[in-house]
Short mmCIF file of C-alpha atoms in Angstrom, two decimals:
data_model
loop_
_atom_site.label_atom_id
_atom_site.label_comp_id
_atom_site.label_asym_id
_atom_site.label_seq_id
_atom_site.Cartn_x
_atom_site.Cartn_y
_atom_site.Cartn_z
CA UNK A 1 -0.10 -0.09 -0.04
CA UNK A 2 1.51 3.19 -1.04
CA UNK A 3 -0.85 5.71 0.14
CA UNK A 4 -2.25 5.94 3.61
CA UNK A 5 -4.78 8.33 2.42
CA UNK A 6 -7.03 5.36 1.83
CA UNK A 7 -9.44 3.29 3.82
CA UNK A 8 -8.65 -0.35 4.40
CA UNK A 9 -11.66 -2.16 6.24
CA UNK A 10 -12.76 -5.76 6.88
CA UNK A 11 -9.85 -7.65 4.55
CA UNK A 12 -8.29 -11.01 5.15
CA UNK A 13 -4.97 -12.14 4.06
CA UNK A 14 -3.64 -15.54 4.43
CA UNK A 15 -0.63 -17.72 3.13
CA UNK A 16 1.48 -14.93 2.10
CA UNK A 17 5.50 -15.66 1.65
CA UNK A 18 6.19 -12.30 3.22
CA UNK A 19 3.79 -9.57 4.00
CA UNK A 20 -0.02 -9.75 4.66
CA UNK A 21 -0.24 -5.74 4.60
CA UNK A 22 2.67 -3.37 3.76
CA UNK A 23 2.38 0.48 4.00
CA UNK A 24 5.53 0.93 1.74
CA UNK A 25 5.32 5.01 1.70
CA UNK A 26 7.87 7.06 -0.11
CA UNK A 27 8.16 10.80 -1.21
CA UNK A 28 5.05 12.92 -0.32
CA UNK A 29 3.31 9.77 0.80
CA UNK A 30 5.38 9.47 4.00
CA UNK A 31 3.54 12.64 5.14
CA UNK A 32 0.19 11.79 3.74
CA UNK A 33 -3.10 12.20 5.66
CA UNK A 34 -4.08 8.91 7.28
CA UNK A 35 -7.68 7.61 6.43
CA UNK A 36 -8.51 4.22 8.15
CA UNK A 37 -7.29 0.75 8.80
CA UNK A 38 -9.34 -1.47 10.78
CA UNK A 39 -10.93 -4.91 11.29
CA UNK A 40 -8.31 -6.60 9.00
CA UNK A 41 -6.86 -10.15 9.50
CA UNK A 42 -3.72 -11.68 8.59
CA UNK A 43 -2.76 -15.43 9.36
CA UNK A 44 0.36 -17.55 8.08
CA UNK A 45 2.04 -14.93 6.50
CA UNK A 46 6.04 -15.72 6.03
CA UNK A 47 7.26 -12.15 7.70
CA UNK A 48 4.84 -9.60 9.11
CA UNK A 49 1.03 -9.60 9.07
CA UNK A 50 1.44 -5.63 8.99
CA UNK A 51 4.63 -4.08 8.12
CA UNK A 52 5.04 -0.09 8.22
CA UNK A 53 8.56 0.39 6.45
CA UNK A 54 10.53 2.56 5.68
CA UNK A 55 8.92 5.13 7.63
CA UNK A 56 5.15 6.68 8.06
CA UNK A 57 4.95 10.40 9.58
CA UNK A 58 1.54 11.70 8.89
CA UNK A 59 1.09 15.35 9.20
CA UNK A 60 -2.14 17.31 9.57
CA UNK A 61 -1.88 19.06 6.07
CA UNK A 62 0.03 16.08 4.11
CA UNK A 63 2.85 18.36 3.69
CA UNK A 64 6.08 16.96 5.33
CA UNK A 65 7.37 20.64 6.45
CA UNK A 66 4.21 20.69 8.62
CA UNK A 67 5.26 20.04 12.31
CA UNK A 68 1.58 19.07 13.23
CA UNK A 69 1.08 15.28 13.41
CA UNK A 70 -1.66 13.56 12.75
CA UNK A 71 -2.67 10.06 14.65
CA UNK A 72 -2.64 7.02 12.51
CA UNK A 73 -5.17 4.87 14.38
CA UNK A 74 -4.73 1.02 13.32
CA UNK A 75 -7.78 -0.52 15.04
CA UNK A 76 -9.04 -3.95 15.43
CA UNK A 77 -6.36 -5.90 13.82
CA UNK A 78 -6.20 -9.78 14.07
CA UNK A 79 -2.68 -11.73 12.98
CA UNK A 80 -1.63 -15.19 14.10
CA UNK A 81 0.98 -17.69 12.51
CA UNK A 82 3.34 -15.11 11.27
CA UNK A 83 6.91 -14.32 12.05
CA UNK A 84 5.71 -11.08 13.73
CA UNK A 85 2.16 -9.67 13.66
CA UNK A 86 3.21 -5.96 13.23
CA UNK A 87 6.30 -3.91 13.12
CA UNK A 88 7.02 -0.32 12.17
CA UNK A 89 10.14 1.75 11.73
CA UNK A 90 10.60 5.29 11.57
CA UNK A 91 7.11 6.16 12.47
CA UNK A 92 5.41 9.01 14.61
CA UNK A 93 2.15 8.92 16.24
CA UNK A 94 1.12 5.55 15.11
CA UNK A 95 -1.25 4.07 17.52
CA UNK A 96 -2.33 0.12 17.55
CA UNK A 97 -5.37 -0.42 19.19
CA UNK A 98 -7.75 -3.40 19.94
CA UNK A 99 -5.29 -5.97 18.44
CA UNK A 100 -5.22 -9.48 19.12
CA UNK A 101 -2.35 -11.49 18.04
CA UNK A 102 -1.17 -15.24 18.74
CA UNK A 103 1.41 -17.62 17.83
CA UNK A 104 3.92 -15.66 16.21
CA UNK A 105 7.52 -16.80 15.72
CA UNK A 106 9.74 -14.02 16.80
CA UNK A 107 7.90 -11.08 18.18
CA UNK A 108 4.30 -10.36 18.06
CA UNK A 109 4.68 -6.42 17.93
CA UNK A 110 7.63 -4.57 17.62
CA UNK A 111 7.76 -0.99 17.55
CA UNK A 112 11.38 0.48 15.98
CA UNK A 113 12.44 3.90 16.05
CA UNK A 114 10.20 6.38 16.61
CA UNK A 115 10.60 9.91 14.93
CA UNK A 116 9.33 12.78 16.93
CA UNK A 117 7.65 15.95 15.49
CA UNK A 118 6.64 17.61 18.64
CA UNK A 119 6.83 16.83 22.44
CA UNK A 120 3.68 14.82 22.65
CA UNK A 121 5.61 12.21 24.79
CA UNK A 122 2.75 9.77 26.56
CA UNK A 123 0.00 11.79 25.23
CA UNK A 124 -3.12 10.85 23.89
CA UNK A 125 -1.74 12.07 20.35
CA UNK A 126 1.35 10.19 20.71
CA UNK A 127 2.67 6.72 19.69
CA UNK A 128 0.83 4.01 21.65
CA UNK A 129 -0.13 0.12 21.72
CA UNK A 130 -3.38 -0.05 23.94
CA UNK A 131 -6.27 -2.36 24.71
CA UNK A 132 -4.99 -5.44 22.99
CA UNK A 133 -4.20 -9.00 23.71
CA UNK A 134 -0.97 -10.98 23.04
CA UNK A 135 -0.75 -14.66 23.35
CA UNK A 136 2.76 -16.19 23.11
CA UNK A 137 1.45 -19.72 22.25
CA UNK A 138 -2.25 -20.54 21.97
CA UNK A 139 -1.55 -24.34 22.15
CA UNK A 140 -3.01 -24.69 18.76
CA UNK A 141 -1.51 -28.27 17.74
CA UNK A 142 -0.80 -26.81 14.19
CA UNK A 143 1.83 -24.10 15.42
CA UNK A 144 3.34 -24.45 18.72
CA UNK A 145 4.77 -21.00 18.26
CA UNK A 146 6.37 -19.22 21.15
CA UNK A 147 8.28 -16.10 19.99
CA UNK A 148 11.09 -14.38 21.54
CA UNK A 149 8.73 -11.80 23.17
CA UNK A 150 5.25 -10.54 22.95
CA UNK A 151 5.63 -6.94 22.66
CA UNK A 152 9.04 -5.22 21.71
CA UNK A 153 9.01 -1.37 22.52
CA UNK A 154 11.28 1.26 20.90
CA UNK A 155 13.97 2.68 23.03
CA UNK A 156 12.98 6.03 22.22
CA UNK A 157 10.66 7.73 25.13
CA UNK A 158 7.46 8.51 24.72
CA UNK A 159 5.71 5.55 23.80
CA UNK A 160 2.35 4.92 25.81
CA UNK A 161 1.77 1.14 26.58
CA UNK A 162 -1.74 0.86 27.70
CA UNK A 163 -4.30 -2.28 29.00
CA UNK A 164 -2.25 -4.89 27.20
CA UNK A 165 -3.34 -8.70 28.27
CA UNK A 166 -0.52 -11.24 27.82
CA UNK A 167 -1.10 -14.90 28.06
CA UNK A 168 0.76 -17.92 27.67
CA UNK A 169 4.52 -16.83 27.71
CA UNK A 170 6.15 -20.33 29.02
CA UNK A 171 9.91 -20.44 29.61
CA UNK A 172 12.44 -17.61 28.85
CA UNK A 173 10.16 -15.97 26.58
CA UNK A 174 9.32 -12.24 28.12
CA UNK A 175 6.05 -10.69 27.39
CA UNK A 176 7.32 -7.30 26.80
CA UNK A 177 11.16 -6.27 26.14
CA UNK A 178 12.98 -3.40 25.16
CA UNK A 179 15.04 -3.58 22.00
CA UNK A 180 18.18 -2.69 24.37
CA UNK A 181 17.87 -5.86 25.88
CA UNK A 182 17.45 -8.12 22.86
CA UNK A 183 20.12 -9.75 20.95
CA UNK A 184 18.64 -8.58 17.63
CA UNK A 185 19.91 -6.37 14.73
CA UNK A 186 19.04 -2.67 15.48
CA UNK A 187 15.90 -1.20 13.55
CA UNK A 188 17.09 0.65 10.98
#
């Protein structure tokens, strides 16, 4: 998807080799206003259920020189049996709400590199993961996936993590982790 100024509702994706949904934005589209992404489902995708890469920094006017960020609210997303349910990189004011994700092989949700437009740290307009459920292993006989962590948060300050329920992370798999403490390649 190369233009966030569209509406993506009630879609299902299954069995992809790499990406269920990919916001691959470049040029002016990086700052374009965000319309809607809600009630979408991905399963059995080789890499990501939803990938926002290389960056997404929506502005109120849609112009990159505008310093007024617009919230990009991704809601009611379901993902299972992918490598990762979601990853975003070099983004600002992305909010993930009411996600239900399970049986992912590395991380369920990973937020990498928050790029700030203004001091909206921990505010309602800032980056956030909220009101979601992350299940490490659903005990589904077909998957038996337990990722390295449920939620991996960016090292930059200001991201709100609110009302996340974690279930079934046995052994050494933490439910929540910072990128500082994982032996993984840095997000770039």
